[in-house]
Amino acid sequence: MPEGDTVHQAAQRLHTALAGHTLTRSDLRVPKLATVDLTGRTVLDVTPRGKHLLTRVEGGLTLHSHLRMDGSWRIYAPGERWRGGPGHQIRAILGTAENTAVGYRLPVLELLRTTDEDKAVGHLGPDLLGPDWDPELALSNLRAAPERPLGEALLDQRNLAGIGNVFKSELCFVLGVTPWLPVGELTEETAARLPVFAKKQLEANRHRPSRMTTGRDRPGQRLYAYGRAPRPCLRCGTPIRTAEQGDGSRSRPTYWCPTCQRGPTP
């Protein structure tokens, strides 16, 4: 599931493969970009912003993509078989003489003027893995709606950018509160720890192939809560529980330990 750490990894792979090279193939398979041809332009850089990817090319253009739940970018060498999915799921192909980047199942793909990138990402809060990270601003954003459940607030990229469903559950576990606890009911100590722990979790996973929050690099023990129901909690042995949580527009599975985490539950 793409979150800030995996999007950062995707950006690094794309940057390494494409940056500084001239595009020899450009195929953008969405209706509004069907006639766009970027061949002959040099890729300048690929930058992550929260869960967004910004591929900047010569001529002041930026290809903006978002992976959401199951999108991905894959890199292939010349002659290598493409294995990211069936052909009808391909939304973008960017090729150079050395590598080809193929975007599968991209729900968001648009071409912007680089000077207009804020139209796509200007609404985002401080990026946990970006140069604009500001823990005080992130916490202030979260506290602006004290009645909002913490889990929902953490997923709102306008508050802070990079946390998805996995890190939401893991962060709430580490803080010892349920994802349904209103933000305003966090103690001062817990609130102060929140941006620190969030940054620490994503930083620790920005280069890992398998996400881990527990320090136990063994199958089934890499995460404290997410995906573990109904197995026992790694701390206390109580069965991990799961329920849907959402703001009315989308619900997502949420995991917690009823013993280790205080606060309301469904």
PDB file of C-alpha atoms in Angstrom:
ATOM      1  CA  MET A   1       0.000   0.000   0.000  1.00  0.00           C
ATOM      2  CA  PRO A   2       1.728   3.224  -1.134  1.00  0.00           C
ATOM      3  CA  GLU A   3       2.424   5.681   1.673  1.00  0.00           C
ATOM      4  CA  GLY A   4       5.061   8.343   2.146  1.00  0.00           C
ATOM      5  CA  ASP A   5       7.903   5.864   2.522  1.00  0.00           C
ATOM      6  CA  THR A   6       7.084   3.797  -0.575  1.00  0.00           C
ATOM      7  CA  VAL A   7       6.357   6.899  -2.674  1.00  0.00           C
ATOM      8  CA  HIS A   8       9.785   8.223  -1.663  1.00  0.00           C
ATOM      9  CA  GLN A   9      11.322   4.929  -2.842  1.00  0.00           C
ATOM     10  CA  ALA A  10       9.411   5.111  -6.128  1.00  0.00           C
ATOM     11  CA  ALA A  11      10.638   8.658  -6.696  1.00  0.00           C
ATOM     12  CA  GLN A  12      14.227   7.611  -6.034  1.00  0.00           C
ATOM     13  CA  ARG A  13      13.985   4.739  -8.522  1.00  0.00           C
ATOM     14  CA  LEU A  14      12.436   6.970 -11.174  1.00  0.00           C
ATOM     15  CA  HIS A  15      14.984   9.717 -10.584  1.00  0.00           C
ATOM     16  CA  THR A  16      17.899   7.293 -10.860  1.00  0.00           C
ATOM     17  CA  ALA A  17      16.513   5.768 -14.049  1.00  0.00           C
ATOM     18  CA  LEU A  18      15.366   8.902 -15.868  1.00  0.00           C
ATOM     19  CA  ALA A  19      16.938  12.105 -14.549  1.00  0.00           C
ATOM     20  CA  GLY A  20      19.515  13.616 -16.877  1.00  0.00           C
ATOM     21  CA  HIS A  21      18.400  11.484 -19.817  1.00  0.00           C
ATOM     22  CA  THR A  22      16.440  12.396 -22.927  1.00  0.00           C
ATOM     23  CA  LEU A  23      13.087  10.755 -23.503  1.00  0.00           C
ATOM     24  CA  THR A  24      13.005   8.565 -26.597  1.00  0.00           C
ATOM     25  CA  ARG A  25       9.504   7.274 -25.898  1.00  0.00           C
ATOM     26  CA  SER A  26       6.455   8.973 -24.422  1.00  0.00           C
ATOM     27  CA  ASP A  27       3.039   7.338 -24.220  1.00  0.00           C
ATOM     28  CA  LEU A  28       0.472   8.826 -21.828  1.00  0.00           C
ATOM     29  CA  ARG A  29      -2.632   6.642 -21.925  1.00  0.00           C
ATOM     30  CA  VAL A  30      -5.308   8.867 -20.477  1.00  0.00           C
ATOM     31  CA  PRO A  31      -7.753  10.697 -22.753  1.00  0.00           C
ATOM     32  CA  LYS A  32      -6.730  14.244 -21.884  1.00  0.00           C
ATOM     33  CA  LEU A  33      -3.042  13.469 -22.549  1.00  0.00           C
ATOM     34  CA  ALA A  34      -3.477  11.205 -25.566  1.00  0.00           C
ATOM     35  CA  THR A  35      -1.884  13.714 -27.957  1.00  0.00           C
ATOM     36  CA  VAL A  36       0.944  14.790 -25.644  1.00  0.00           C
ATOM     37  CA  ASP A  37       4.443  13.821 -26.805  1.00  0.00           C
ATOM     38  CA  LEU A  38       7.383  14.414 -24.468  1.00  0.00           C
ATOM     39  CA  THR A  39      10.020  12.725 -26.637  1.00  0.00           C
ATOM     40  CA  GLY A  40      13.155  14.775 -27.121  1.00  0.00           C
ATOM     41  CA  ARG A  41      12.837  16.414 -23.707  1.00  0.00           C
ATOM     42  CA  THR A  42      15.291  15.749 -20.875  1.00  0.00           C
ATOM     43  CA  VAL A  43      13.982  14.571 -17.521  1.00  0.00           C
ATOM     44  CA  LEU A  44      15.274  17.001 -14.914  1.00  0.00           C
ATOM     45  CA  ASP A  45      14.247  15.284 -11.674  1.00  0.00           C
ATOM     46  CA  VAL A  46      11.593  13.223  -9.946  1.00  0.00           C
ATOM     47  CA  THR A  47      10.448  14.601  -6.605  1.00  0.00           C
ATOM     48  CA  PRO A  48       8.058  13.085  -4.056  1.00  0.00           C
ATOM     49  CA  ARG A  49       5.579  15.317  -2.248  1.00  0.00           C
ATOM     50  CA  GLY A  50       3.632  13.403   0.370  1.00  0.00           C
ATOM     51  CA  LYS A  51       1.983  10.626  -1.662  1.00  0.00           C
ATOM     52  CA  HIS A  52       2.406  12.506  -4.953  1.00  0.00           C
ATOM     53  CA  LEU A  53       5.120  12.160  -7.606  1.00  0.00           C
ATOM     54  CA  LEU A  54       6.351  15.116  -9.649  1.00  0.00           C
ATOM     55  CA  THR A  55       8.370  14.216 -12.754  1.00  0.00           C
ATOM     56  CA  ARG A  56       9.842  17.440 -14.108  1.00  0.00           C
ATOM     57  CA  VAL A  57      10.948  17.606 -17.728  1.00  0.00           C
ATOM     58  CA  GLU A  58      12.696  20.133 -19.908  1.00  0.00           C
ATOM     59  CA  GLY A  59      10.510  22.969 -21.084  1.00  0.00           C
ATOM     60  CA  GLY A  60       8.940  23.808 -17.738  1.00  0.00           C
ATOM     61  CA  LEU A  61       6.583  20.823 -17.587  1.00  0.00           C
ATOM     62  CA  THR A  62       5.745  18.459 -14.722  1.00  0.00           C
ATOM     63  CA  LEU A  63       4.027  15.085 -15.021  1.00  0.00           C
ATOM     64  CA  HIS A  64       2.040  14.691 -11.810  1.00  0.00           C
ATOM     65  CA  SER A  65       1.000  11.191 -10.717  1.00  0.00           C
ATOM     66  CA  HIS A  66      -0.546   9.674  -7.612  1.00  0.00           C
ATOM     67  CA  LEU A  67      -0.475   5.963  -6.760  1.00  0.00           C
ATOM     68  CA  ARG A  68      -3.401   5.863  -4.300  1.00  0.00           C
ATOM     69  CA  MET A  69      -4.189   2.242  -3.327  1.00  0.00           C
ATOM     70  CA  ASP A  70      -2.597   0.057  -6.016  1.00  0.00           C
ATOM     71  CA  GLY A  71      -0.810   2.226  -8.574  1.00  0.00           C
ATOM     72  CA  SER A  72       2.875   1.680  -9.265  1.00  0.00           C
ATOM     73  CA  TRP A  73       5.793   2.753 -11.417  1.00  0.00           C
ATOM     74  CA  ARG A  74       8.118  -0.005 -12.643  1.00  0.00           C
ATOM     75  CA  ILE A  75      11.545   0.383 -14.242  1.00  0.00           C
ATOM     76  CA  TYR A  76      12.682  -1.962 -17.026  1.00  0.00           C
ATOM     77  CA  ALA A  77      15.948  -2.368 -18.900  1.00  0.00           C
ATOM     78  CA  PRO A  78      15.931  -2.662 -22.710  1.00  0.00           C
ATOM     79  CA  GLY A  79      14.515  -6.040 -23.724  1.00  0.00           C
ATOM     80  CA  GLU A  80      13.291  -6.860 -20.202  1.00  0.00           C
ATOM     81  CA  ARG A  81       9.789  -8.274 -19.935  1.00  0.00           C
ATOM     82  CA  TRP A  82       7.238  -5.919 -18.372  1.00  0.00           C
ATOM     83  CA  ARG A  83       5.631  -7.602 -15.375  1.00  0.00           C
ATOM     84  CA  GLY A  84       3.593  -4.912 -13.601  1.00  0.00           C
ATOM     85  CA  GLY A  85       0.218  -6.062 -14.887  1.00  0.00           C
ATOM     86  CA  PRO A  86      -1.772  -6.517 -18.095  1.00  0.00           C
ATOM     87  CA  GLY A  87      -1.313  -4.003 -20.863  1.00  0.00           C
ATOM     88  CA  HIS A  88      -4.710  -2.404 -20.390  1.00  0.00           C
ATOM     89  CA  GLN A  89      -3.619  -1.248 -16.919  1.00  0.00           C
ATOM     90  CA  ILE A  90      -0.695   0.791 -18.267  1.00  0.00           C
ATOM     91  CA  ARG A  91      -1.318   4.524 -18.013  1.00  0.00           C
ATOM     92  CA  ALA A  92       2.133   5.960 -18.798  1.00  0.00           C
ATOM     93  CA  ILE A  93       5.366   4.972 -20.530  1.00  0.00           C
ATOM     94  CA  LEU A  94       8.480   7.123 -20.311  1.00  0.00           C
ATOM     95  CA  GLY A  95      11.495   5.646 -22.080  1.00  0.00           C
ATOM     96  CA  THR A  96      15.124   6.598 -22.553  1.00  0.00           C
ATOM     97  CA  ALA A  97      17.948   4.753 -24.274  1.00  0.00           C
ATOM     98  CA  GLU A  98      18.850   3.160 -20.933  1.00  0.00           C
ATOM     99  CA  ASN A  99      15.544   2.487 -19.130  1.00  0.00           C
ATOM    100  CA  THR A 100      11.783   2.495 -19.516  1.00  0.00           C
ATOM    101  CA  ALA A 101       9.455   3.616 -16.716  1.00  0.00           C
ATOM    102  CA  VAL A 102       5.965   2.139 -16.899  1.00  0.00           C
ATOM    103  CA  GLY A 103       3.107   3.456 -14.771  1.00  0.00           C
ATOM    104  CA  TYR A 104       0.409   0.919 -13.911  1.00  0.00           C
ATOM    105  CA  ARG A 105      -3.083   1.662 -12.573  1.00  0.00           C
ATOM    106  CA  LEU A 106      -2.346   5.348 -11.994  1.00  0.00           C
ATOM    107  CA  PRO A 107      -5.616   6.972 -10.873  1.00  0.00           C
ATOM    108  CA  VAL A 108      -4.119  10.448 -11.240  1.00  0.00           C
ATOM    109  CA  LEU A 109      -1.999  11.475 -14.204  1.00  0.00           C
ATOM    110  CA  GLU A 110      -1.826  15.064 -15.412  1.00  0.00           C
ATOM    111  CA  LEU A 111       0.618  17.385 -17.108  1.00  0.00           C
ATOM    112  CA  LEU A 112       1.214  20.773 -15.481  1.00  0.00           C
ATOM    113  CA  ARG A 113       3.427  23.752 -15.922  1.00  0.00           C
ATOM    114  CA  THR A 114       6.162  23.338 -13.321  1.00  0.00           C
ATOM    115  CA  THR A 115       5.286  26.797 -12.059  1.00  0.00           C
ATOM    116  CA  ASP A 116       1.745  25.512 -11.424  1.00  0.00           C
ATOM    117  CA  GLU A 117       2.657  22.505  -9.257  1.00  0.00           C
ATOM    118  CA  ASP A 118       0.898  24.090  -6.312  1.00  0.00           C
ATOM    119  CA  LYS A 119      -2.387  23.435  -8.099  1.00  0.00           C
ATOM    120  CA  ALA A 120      -1.725  19.730  -7.489  1.00  0.00           C
ATOM    121  CA  VAL A 121       0.149  19.687  -4.184  1.00  0.00           C
ATOM    122  CA  GLY A 122      -0.243  23.152  -2.658  1.00  0.00           C
ATOM    123  CA  HIS A 123      -3.020  21.955  -0.357  1.00  0.00           C
ATOM    124  CA  LEU A 124      -0.749  19.459   1.391  1.00  0.00           C
ATOM    125  CA  GLY A 125       0.466  19.896   4.934  1.00  0.00           C
ATOM    126  CA  PRO A 126       4.122  19.534   5.955  1.00  0.00           C
ATOM    127  CA  ASP A 127       5.751  16.522   4.271  1.00  0.00           C
ATOM    128  CA  LEU A 128       7.131  14.039   6.797  1.00  0.00           C
ATOM    129  CA  LEU A 129       9.953  13.125   4.405  1.00  0.00           C
ATOM    130  CA  GLY A 130      10.340  16.496   2.720  1.00  0.00           C
ATOM    131  CA  PRO A 131      12.440  19.602   3.280  1.00  0.00           C
ATOM    132  CA  ASP A 132       9.332  21.491   4.407  1.00  0.00           C
ATOM    133  CA  TRP A 133       8.701  19.244   7.427  1.00  0.00           C
ATOM    134  CA  ASP A 134       7.490  21.357  10.342  1.00  0.00           C
ATOM    135  CA  PRO A 135       6.361  19.330  13.382  1.00  0.00           C
ATOM    136  CA  GLU A 136       4.791  22.319  15.132  1.00  0.00           C
ATOM    137  CA  LEU A 137       2.704  23.231  12.084  1.00  0.00           C
ATOM    138  CA  ALA A 138       1.660  19.591  11.607  1.00  0.00           C
ATOM    139  CA  LEU A 139       0.458  19.368  15.213  1.00  0.00           C
ATOM    140  CA  SER A 140      -1.303  22.719  14.936  1.00  0.00           C
ATOM    141  CA  ASN A 141      -3.105  21.489  11.814  1.00  0.00           C
ATOM    142  CA  LEU A 142      -4.240  18.330  13.592  1.00  0.00           C
ATOM    143  CA  ARG A 143      -5.485  20.283  16.605  1.00  0.00           C
ATOM    144  CA  ALA A 144      -7.517  22.674  14.449  1.00  0.00           C
ATOM    145  CA  ALA A 145     -10.411  20.179  14.598  1.00  0.00           C
ATOM    146  CA  PRO A 146     -10.248  18.848  18.190  1.00  0.00           C
ATOM    147  CA  GLU A 147     -13.415  16.772  17.837  1.00  0.00           C
ATOM    148  CA  ARG A 148     -12.090  14.796  14.874  1.00  0.00           C
ATOM    149  CA  PRO A 149     -10.993  11.167  15.460  1.00  0.00           C
ATOM    150  CA  LEU A 150      -7.210  10.925  15.411  1.00  0.00           C
ATOM    151  CA  GLY A 151      -7.147   8.232  12.730  1.00  0.00           C
ATOM    152  CA  GLU A 152      -9.140  10.367  10.312  1.00  0.00           C
ATOM    153  CA  ALA A 153      -7.028  13.436  11.074  1.00  0.00           C
ATOM    154  CA  LEU A 154      -3.800  11.561  10.387  1.00  0.00           C
ATOM    155  CA  LEU A 155      -5.044  10.437   6.974  1.00  0.00           C
ATOM    156  CA  ASP A 156      -5.973  13.990   5.987  1.00  0.00           C
ATOM    157  CA  GLN A 157      -2.999  15.053   3.875  1.00  0.00           C
ATOM    158  CA  ARG A 158      -3.857  18.700   4.479  1.00  0.00           C
ATOM    159  CA  ASN A 159      -2.679  18.237   8.077  1.00  0.00           C
ATOM    160  CA  LEU A 160       0.558  16.406   7.357  1.00  0.00           C
ATOM    161  CA  ALA A 161       1.584  14.581   4.207  1.00  0.00           C
ATOM    162  CA  GLY A 162       2.730  10.988   3.949  1.00  0.00           C
ATOM    163  CA  ILE A 163       0.703   8.936   6.436  1.00  0.00           C
ATOM    164  CA  GLY A 164      -1.561   6.222   5.040  1.00  0.00           C
ATOM    165  CA  ASN A 165      -3.665   3.486   6.566  1.00  0.00           C
ATOM    166  CA  VAL A 166      -0.731   1.358   7.713  1.00  0.00           C
ATOM    167  CA  PHE A 167       1.153   4.101   9.517  1.00  0.00           C
ATOM    168  CA  LYS A 168      -2.106   5.453  10.937  1.00  0.00           C
ATOM    169  CA  SER A 169      -2.704   2.187  12.810  1.00  0.00           C
ATOM    170  CA  GLU A 170       0.944   1.801  13.785  1.00  0.00           C
ATOM    171  CA  LEU A 171       1.301   5.352  15.057  1.00  0.00           C
ATOM    172  CA  CYS A 172      -1.845   5.098  17.166  1.00  0.00           C
ATOM    173  CA  PHE A 173      -0.535   1.853  18.668  1.00  0.00           C
ATOM    174  CA  VAL A 174       2.844   3.377  19.544  1.00  0.00           C
ATOM    175  CA  LEU A 175       1.096   6.379  21.119  1.00  0.00           C
ATOM    176  CA  GLY A 176      -1.176   4.066  23.137  1.00  0.00           C
ATOM    177  CA  VAL A 177      -4.451   5.567  21.904  1.00  0.00           C
ATOM    178  CA  THR A 178      -7.208   4.256  19.653  1.00  0.00           C
ATOM    179  CA  PRO A 179      -7.742   5.780  16.194  1.00  0.00           C
ATOM    180  CA  TRP A 180     -11.205   6.925  17.370  1.00  0.00           C
ATOM    181  CA  LEU A 181      -9.896   9.135  20.173  1.00  0.00           C
ATOM    182  CA  PRO A 182     -10.732  12.791  19.407  1.00  0.00           C
ATOM    183  CA  VAL A 183      -7.588  14.792  18.711  1.00  0.00           C
ATOM    184  CA  GLY A 184      -8.528  17.242  21.452  1.00  0.00           C
ATOM    185  CA  GLU A 185      -8.381  14.468  24.067  1.00  0.00           C
ATOM    186  CA  LEU A 186      -4.718  13.722  23.488  1.00  0.00           C
ATOM    187  CA  THR A 187      -2.640  14.522  26.551  1.00  0.00           C
ATOM    188  CA  GLU A 188       0.012  17.193  26.118  1.00  0.00           C
ATOM    189  CA  GLU A 189       2.710  14.535  26.400  1.00  0.00           C
ATOM    190  CA  THR A 190       1.125  12.309  23.764  1.00  0.00           C
ATOM    191  CA  ALA A 191       0.494  15.233  21.433  1.00  0.00           C
ATOM    192  CA  ALA A 192       4.144  16.278  21.698  1.00  0.00           C
ATOM    193  CA  ARG A 193       5.281  12.743  20.848  1.00  0.00           C
ATOM    194  CA  LEU A 194       2.981  12.400  17.829  1.00  0.00           C
ATOM    195  CA  PRO A 195       4.959  14.317  15.146  1.00  0.00           C
ATOM    196  CA  VAL A 196       8.228  12.914  16.500  1.00  0.00           C
ATOM    197  CA  PHE A 197       7.048   9.303  16.239  1.00  0.00           C
ATOM    198  CA  ALA A 198       5.405   9.885  12.857  1.00  0.00           C
ATOM    199  CA  LYS A 199       8.643  11.269  11.429  1.00  0.00           C
ATOM    200  CA  LYS A 200      10.650   8.449  13.007  1.00  0.00           C
ATOM    201  CA  GLN A 201       8.423   5.725  11.539  1.00  0.00           C
ATOM    202  CA  LEU A 202       8.552   7.026   7.979  1.00  0.00           C
ATOM    203  CA  GLU A 203      12.256   7.874   8.117  1.00  0.00           C
ATOM    204  CA  ALA A 204      13.057   4.358   9.333  1.00  0.00           C
ATOM    205  CA  ASN A 205      11.210   2.858   6.365  1.00  0.00           C
ATOM    206  CA  ARG A 206      12.164   5.183   3.540  1.00  0.00           C
ATOM    207  CA  HIS A 207      14.811   2.714   2.271  1.00  0.00           C
ATOM    208  CA  ARG A 208      13.391  -0.602   3.504  1.00  0.00           C
ATOM    209  CA  PRO A 209      11.896  -3.084   1.005  1.00  0.00           C
ATOM    210  CA  SER A 210       9.580  -4.449   3.741  1.00  0.00           C
ATOM    211  CA  ARG A 211       7.883  -2.007   6.099  1.00  0.00           C
ATOM    212  CA  MET A 212       8.723  -2.496   9.792  1.00  0.00           C
ATOM    213  CA  THR A 213       7.764  -0.600  12.955  1.00  0.00           C
ATOM    214  CA  THR A 214       8.478  -3.158  15.689  1.00  0.00           C
ATOM    215  CA  GLY A 215      12.207  -3.702  15.206  1.00  0.00           C
ATOM    216  CA  ARG A 216      11.444  -7.417  14.711  1.00  0.00           C
ATOM    217  CA  ASP A 217      12.478  -8.289  11.192  1.00  0.00           C
ATOM    218  CA  ARG A 218      10.575 -11.561  11.093  1.00  0.00           C
ATOM    219  CA  PRO A 219       7.473 -12.535   9.093  1.00  0.00           C
ATOM    220  CA  GLY A 220       4.289 -11.708  10.988  1.00  0.00           C
ATOM    221  CA  GLN A 221       6.087  -9.539  13.528  1.00  0.00           C
ATOM    222  CA  ARG A 222       7.178  -6.485  11.532  1.00  0.00           C
ATOM    223  CA  LEU A 223       4.071  -4.447  12.421  1.00  0.00           C
ATOM    224  CA  TYR A 224       2.391  -3.945  15.800  1.00  0.00           C
ATOM    225  CA  ALA A 225      -1.229  -3.776  14.705  1.00  0.00           C
ATOM    226  CA  TYR A 226      -1.908  -3.338  11.011  1.00  0.00           C
ATOM    227  CA  GLY A 227      -3.098  -6.549   9.379  1.00  0.00           C
ATOM    228  CA  ARG A 228      -2.608  -8.613  12.540  1.00  0.00           C
ATOM    229  CA  ALA A 229      -6.231  -9.256  13.616  1.00  0.00           C
ATOM    230  CA  PRO A 230      -7.075 -11.599  15.298  1.00  0.00           C
ATOM    231  CA  ARG A 231      -3.516 -12.598  16.198  1.00  0.00           C
ATOM    232  CA  PRO A 232      -2.204 -11.701  19.671  1.00  0.00           C
ATOM    233  CA  CYS A 233      -0.701  -8.312  20.402  1.00  0.00           C
ATOM    234  CA  LEU A 234       3.102  -8.492  20.395  1.00  0.00           C
ATOM    235  CA  ARG A 235       3.162  -6.568  23.697  1.00  0.00           C
ATOM    236  CA  CYS A 236       0.337  -7.956  25.818  1.00  0.00           C
ATOM    237  CA  GLY A 237      -1.066 -10.987  24.001  1.00  0.00           C
ATOM    238  CA  THR A 238      -4.609  -9.618  23.643  1.00  0.00           C
ATOM    239  CA  PRO A 239      -6.096 -10.383  20.196  1.00  0.00           C
ATOM    240  CA  ILE A 240      -5.710  -7.459  17.836  1.00  0.00           C
ATOM    241  CA  ARG A 241      -9.079  -6.136  16.662  1.00  0.00           C
ATOM    242  CA  THR A 242     -10.164  -4.548  13.401  1.00  0.00           C
ATOM    243  CA  ALA A 243     -13.023  -2.322  12.262  1.00  0.00           C
ATOM    244  CA  GLU A 244     -13.793   0.108   9.476  1.00  0.00           C
ATOM    245  CA  GLN A 245     -13.022   3.779  10.007  1.00  0.00           C
ATOM    246  CA  GLY A 246     -13.854   6.625   7.672  1.00  0.00           C
ATOM    247  CA  ASP A 247     -15.211  10.125   7.272  1.00  0.00           C
ATOM    248  CA  GLY A 248     -18.279   9.100   5.292  1.00  0.00           C
ATOM    249  CA  SER A 249     -16.589   9.261   1.889  1.00  0.00           C
ATOM    250  CA  ARG A 250     -14.379   6.200   2.334  1.00  0.00           C
ATOM    251  CA  SER A 251     -13.914   3.584   5.042  1.00  0.00           C
ATOM    252  CA  ARG A 252     -10.689   1.705   5.616  1.00  0.00           C
ATOM    253  CA  PRO A 253      -9.789  -1.248   7.843  1.00  0.00           C
ATOM    254  CA  THR A 254      -8.260  -0.055  11.098  1.00  0.00           C
ATOM    255  CA  TYR A 255      -6.406  -2.168  13.647  1.00  0.00           C
ATOM    256  CA  TRP A 256      -5.836  -1.697  17.375  1.00  0.00           C
ATOM    257  CA  CYS A 257      -5.142  -3.485  20.641  1.00  0.00           C
ATOM    258  CA  PRO A 258      -8.010  -3.075  23.130  1.00  0.00           C
ATOM    259  CA  THR A 259      -5.573  -3.451  26.055  1.00  0.00           C
ATOM    260  CA  CYS A 260      -2.594  -1.338  24.967  1.00  0.00           C
ATOM    261  CA  GLN A 261      -4.595   1.543  23.486  1.00  0.00           C
ATOM    262  CA  ARG A 262      -6.981   3.776  25.418  1.00  0.00           C
ATOM    263  CA  GLY A 263      -9.952   5.603  23.962  1.00  0.00           C
ATOM    264  CA  PRO A 264     -13.279   4.958  22.249  1.00  0.00           C
ATOM    265  CA  THR A 265     -13.825   2.067  19.843  1.00  0.00           C
ATOM    266  CA  PRO A 266     -16.686   1.116  17.485  1.00  0.00           C
TER     267      PRO A 266
END
